[in-house]
Amino acid sequence: MEKESILKVKNLKKHYHDVKAVDGISFEVFKGEVFTLLGPNGAGKTTTLEILEGLKKHDEGDVFLFGTYIKNGIPLSLKEKIGVVLQENNFIDHLSVVETLKTFRGFYSSGLRIEEILKIVSLEDKKNTKVEKLSGGQRQRLAIGVALAGNPDLIFMDEPTTGLDPQARRNVWDMIVNLKENGKTIFLTTHYMEEAEFLSDYIYIMDHGKIIARGSVQELINAFGEERIIEAHLDVDENLKGELKEILHEVEFGKSKVFLKAYDLPKTMKIFLDWVEKRKVEVRDLIVRQSNLEDIFLKLTGRSLRD
Ligand code: ATP
């Protein structure tokens, strides 16, 4: 079955004086997909999203939304098919959850019933709570509820879990999976690689306004992550760190952790374990894993996603 194109972008550019915020990017998003722009702060994700949401004008490039060429702003008929979850929400604190949803629902000629929205975002028991009394996670679920008010086909979510604790983040992920299962298309930006890995059908890795890699998680790993990573929990002083770097070269140290890149796994493992034995280092845990998106980003840019 042919996939339905929801959004197509060709050679999109937006420059602020000498800052090339978006510098010639192209992609296509299909119905029912979670499409993710993954990149560090300042990569150009929000600028891209704001152009696609109609909040900013682009300098160059072509945008097709639901098959329509977008020239001077997004027509109202298409705006009604889009939901937006912004990075920050300025809700009115003294309104309740239900009052907030009713306000936004009123902007649309048709859409979901308030009770349906409350159920999707699991805020039924908070419906009469004032916005100011909501936790960060509940507030974010309300933001998603607001974005769903007009029953959109395409939902833009700009870093929807930034600042949330792990449980609240997980709840938002489950909600996104549910929306996708119900045929919605999600355009997500994030700088959390676990989020991109968990949710995305397709990932475009963005840095300095450009797309530097793209594919499904597995395609990216196949293309860029041929090596294995040995991860060991241990504490060693600077001398021992230096020594290990001399023996194995591709070594990174984290907090009480060492990461070894292994192109030849048995050989690297043997060298490492011989060193551990010789120096009587206490290894508290040891795992071998495939490269993940964070390793790939580091490899492509020399920087971490959270830099
Ligand atoms: P974040 O994760 O921090 O939101 P981002 O990937 O969304 O980052 P953008 O917010 O799109 O990145 O910013 C891309 C670049 O454009 C940055 O260098 C930023 O400083 C710059 N920029 C964004 N908006 C403006 C503006 N209105 N005027 C000048 N420069 C801007």
XYZ file of C-alpha atoms and ligand atoms in Angstrom:
338
model
C 0.000 0.000 0.000
C 1.351 3.412 -0.899
C 2.185 5.607 2.064
C 0.250 8.872 2.389
C 2.491 11.930 2.448
C 1.536 14.314 5.269
C 4.417 16.747 5.100
C 7.157 17.284 2.575
C 10.005 19.760 2.889
C 12.625 20.567 0.269
C 15.793 22.583 0.884
C 14.326 24.591 3.772
C 16.416 27.552 4.946
C 16.124 30.122 7.707
C 19.024 32.388 8.585
C 19.218 34.994 11.355
C 21.930 37.340 10.052
C 25.009 35.119 10.093
C 23.381 32.271 12.106
C 22.288 29.530 9.716
C 19.569 28.176 12.031
C 18.112 25.947 9.288
C 20.463 25.409 6.412
C 18.901 23.494 3.518
C 17.081 20.509 5.001
C 14.737 18.111 3.168
C 12.485 15.330 4.448
C 9.081 13.707 4.057
C 6.700 12.533 6.788
C 4.085 9.843 6.159
C 0.736 9.138 7.816
C 0.845 7.210 11.078
C 4.575 7.707 11.647
C 6.479 9.162 14.546
C 9.044 11.323 12.747
C 11.815 12.721 14.936
C 14.307 15.542 14.623
C 17.054 14.667 17.086
C 19.784 17.146 17.897
C 21.495 19.120 20.654
C 20.383 22.560 21.865
C 20.685 25.124 19.109
C 20.651 22.562 16.272
C 17.705 24.297 14.587
C 14.873 21.965 15.611
C 12.548 24.578 17.103
C 13.077 26.954 14.172
C 12.154 24.146 11.751
C 9.073 23.316 13.763
C 7.969 26.929 14.058
C 8.173 27.305 10.269
C 6.088 24.157 9.768
C 3.528 25.285 12.352
C 3.170 28.606 10.528
C 4.704 30.650 13.381
C 7.762 31.748 11.382
C 8.457 32.438 7.706
C 11.233 30.543 5.948
C 13.781 32.275 3.704
C 14.004 29.555 1.071
C 12.676 26.115 0.229
C 9.372 24.358 -0.436
C 6.850 23.092 2.100
C 3.924 20.830 1.195
C 1.419 20.191 3.981
C -1.234 17.517 3.340
C -0.195 17.796 -0.316
C -0.788 21.580 -0.470
C 2.069 23.929 -1.355
C 2.433 26.445 1.483
C 3.264 29.890 0.207
C 1.912 32.717 2.343
C 1.030 31.079 5.633
C -0.997 27.976 6.383
C -4.669 28.178 5.316
C -7.242 27.776 8.119
C -8.599 24.531 6.650
C -5.150 22.964 7.120
C -4.478 24.635 10.484
C -7.474 22.744 11.853
C -5.723 19.483 10.964
C -2.648 20.377 13.034
C -2.061 20.202 16.792
C 0.908 21.836 18.476
C 2.659 21.065 21.766
C 5.045 23.950 22.386
C 8.223 23.787 24.478
C 6.651 26.089 27.064
C 2.984 26.664 27.791
C 1.461 29.771 29.252
C -1.851 28.471 30.535
C -4.035 30.627 32.761
C -3.170 29.422 36.266
C -6.552 30.017 37.896
C -8.505 28.059 35.265
C -9.181 24.379 35.936
C -8.104 21.585 33.593
C -11.589 21.262 32.160
C -11.994 25.029 31.720
C -8.661 25.192 29.915
C -9.648 22.377 27.559
C -13.059 23.979 26.895
C -11.375 27.280 26.026
C -9.122 25.665 23.429
C -11.840 23.330 22.153
C -13.885 26.469 21.409
C -11.364 27.507 18.742
C -12.318 24.554 16.524
C -15.456 23.968 14.501
C -15.235 20.236 15.246
C -13.051 18.056 17.412
C -12.937 15.698 20.371
C -15.315 15.809 23.313
C -13.746 17.117 26.542
C -14.379 13.769 28.273
C -12.541 11.957 25.464
C -9.544 14.281 25.762
C -9.418 13.862 29.549
C -9.365 10.096 29.059
C -6.601 10.118 26.426
C -4.332 12.268 28.589
C -5.331 10.512 31.862
C -6.460 13.671 33.621
C -10.010 12.572 34.489
C -9.337 12.753 38.229
C -7.737 16.202 37.864
C -10.461 17.744 35.722
C -11.470 20.301 38.358
C -7.931 21.040 39.566
C -6.579 24.497 38.832
C -3.642 24.619 36.394
C -1.395 26.159 39.083
C -1.807 23.034 41.222
C -0.710 20.571 38.504
C 2.662 18.793 38.568
C 5.058 19.250 35.634
C 3.975 15.930 34.126
C 0.250 16.705 34.501
C 0.769 20.138 32.962
C 2.498 18.549 30.005
C -0.358 16.054 29.615
C -2.739 19.018 29.607
C -0.610 20.601 26.857
C -1.043 17.431 24.801
C -4.777 17.490 25.561
C -4.974 21.071 24.289
C -3.142 20.032 21.112
C -5.725 17.271 20.595
C -8.742 19.579 21.010
C -9.439 19.889 17.281
C -8.798 16.151 16.690
C -5.766 16.881 14.467
C -4.202 14.440 11.998
C -0.696 15.811 12.520
C 0.706 16.739 15.942
C 3.918 18.723 16.362
C 5.641 18.164 19.700
C 8.643 20.310 20.560
C 10.736 18.532 23.214
C 7.591 17.368 25.006
C 9.356 15.701 27.945
C 12.092 18.205 28.754
C 12.257 18.724 32.510
C 9.964 15.808 33.386
C 10.910 13.052 35.833
C 11.344 9.514 34.388
C 7.829 8.342 35.324
C 6.131 11.411 33.835
C 8.309 11.066 30.730
C 7.265 7.434 30.392
C 3.570 8.454 30.644
C 4.014 10.940 27.809
C 5.745 8.258 25.713
C 2.841 5.846 26.270
C 0.453 8.572 25.201
C 2.413 9.198 22.000
C 2.428 5.456 21.202
C -1.364 5.404 21.681
C -1.881 8.388 19.401
C 0.198 6.710 16.704
C -1.785 3.487 17.093
C -4.901 5.567 16.469
C -3.535 6.749 13.129
C -2.130 10.130 14.175
C 1.114 11.387 12.679
C 3.598 12.785 15.196
C 6.411 15.201 14.389
C 8.698 15.175 17.385
C 11.821 17.068 18.343
C 14.016 15.902 21.174
C 17.535 15.899 22.480
C 16.934 12.699 24.458
C 18.288 9.807 22.501
C 16.306 7.252 24.575
C 13.135 9.106 23.603
C 14.057 9.083 19.913
C 14.974 5.392 20.126
C 11.797 4.404 21.917
C 9.287 6.353 19.832
C 10.568 6.981 16.337
C 9.828 5.247 13.082
C 12.198 7.621 11.391
C 14.931 9.842 12.811
C 16.729 12.771 11.232
C 19.784 13.786 13.222
C 20.224 17.549 13.018
C 23.253 19.659 13.930
C 24.109 23.282 13.063
C 21.046 23.602 10.833
C 21.849 20.564 8.709
C 20.754 16.936 8.607
C 23.812 14.822 9.295
C 22.222 11.343 9.281
C 18.799 9.779 8.811
C 17.037 6.456 9.008
C 15.188 4.165 11.381
C 17.035 3.435 14.627
C 18.214 0.111 13.202
C 19.272 1.671 9.891
C 21.320 4.301 11.724
C 22.973 1.688 13.905
C 23.709 -0.519 10.884
C 25.145 2.423 8.965
C 27.242 4.063 11.679
C 27.575 1.694 14.606
C 29.531 -1.299 13.405
C 31.482 -1.552 16.664
C 30.384 -2.891 20.049
C 30.668 -0.917 23.274
C 32.039 -2.516 26.438
C 30.719 -0.669 29.478
C 32.308 -1.333 32.877
C 31.476 0.130 36.290
C 34.700 0.901 38.101
C 36.613 3.666 39.886
C 40.191 4.350 38.891
C 42.587 7.255 39.424
C 43.988 9.511 36.687
C 47.138 7.383 36.299
C 45.188 4.230 35.604
C 42.865 6.126 33.247
C 45.885 7.307 31.282
C 47.328 3.816 31.191
C 44.101 2.287 29.855
C 43.907 4.989 27.178
C 47.426 4.112 26.099
C 46.639 0.419 25.781
C 43.195 0.654 24.177
C 43.033 4.156 22.562
C 39.251 4.374 22.038
C 38.300 4.797 25.679
C 35.870 7.273 27.265
C 35.370 7.788 30.997
C 32.037 8.680 32.595
C 31.130 8.908 36.275
C 32.408 5.596 37.774
C 32.216 4.129 34.282
C 34.441 3.332 31.366
C 33.293 2.865 27.756
C 35.523 0.887 25.396
C 34.940 0.813 21.666
C 35.500 -2.725 20.354
C 35.883 -3.455 16.640
C 37.266 -6.888 17.562
C 35.281 -7.801 20.667
C 37.226 -10.855 21.998
C 40.556 -9.095 21.502
C 39.496 -5.845 23.218
C 37.831 -7.768 26.041
C 40.979 -9.834 26.648
C 43.219 -6.765 26.748
C 40.828 -5.055 29.153
C 40.440 -8.054 31.494
C 44.205 -8.661 31.538
C 44.650 -5.018 32.607
C 41.923 -5.353 35.275
C 43.665 -8.407 36.717
C 47.139 -6.895 36.594
C 46.052 -3.651 38.289
C 43.614 -5.389 40.660
C 40.792 -3.031 39.629
C 37.394 -3.815 41.120
C 34.837 -4.121 38.277
C 31.335 -3.911 39.732
C 29.459 -4.544 36.501
C 30.319 -5.295 32.894
C 28.105 -5.234 29.820
C 28.604 -5.414 26.072
C 26.144 -3.560 23.897
C 25.547 -2.304 20.377
C 26.247 1.342 19.659
C 23.245 3.537 20.402
C 22.166 6.880 18.947
C 24.236 8.779 21.518
C 27.403 6.915 20.398
C 26.506 7.612 16.768
C 25.974 11.311 17.416
C 29.316 11.482 19.220
C 30.975 9.713 16.319
C 29.462 12.040 13.703
C 30.036 15.324 15.528
C 32.637 14.682 18.220
C 30.136 16.036 20.763
C 27.534 14.593 23.061
C 23.815 15.281 22.455
C 23.653 17.011 25.841
C 26.644 19.312 25.284
P 16.727 23.993 21.612
O 16.776 22.543 21.852
O 17.601 24.768 22.554
O 15.372 24.573 21.466
P 16.948 24.011 18.747
O 17.612 22.841 18.106
O 15.492 24.006 18.784
O 17.507 24.195 20.211
P 16.743 26.624 17.583
O 16.003 27.174 18.765
O 15.991 26.365 16.347
O 17.508 25.292 18.007
O 17.969 27.597 17.266
C 18.861 27.398 16.169
C 19.870 28.541 16.114
O 19.226 29.748 15.736
C 20.544 28.823 17.449
O 21.885 29.182 17.191
C 19.760 30.000 17.990
O 20.567 30.771 18.845
C 19.406 30.754 16.719
N 18.144 31.507 16.836
C 16.919 30.987 17.111
N 15.969 31.965 17.103
C 16.620 33.123 16.829
C 16.201 34.489 16.672
N 14.917 34.841 16.792
N 17.150 35.414 16.383
C 18.447 35.062 16.238
N 18.906 33.790 16.361
C 18.009 32.834 16.647
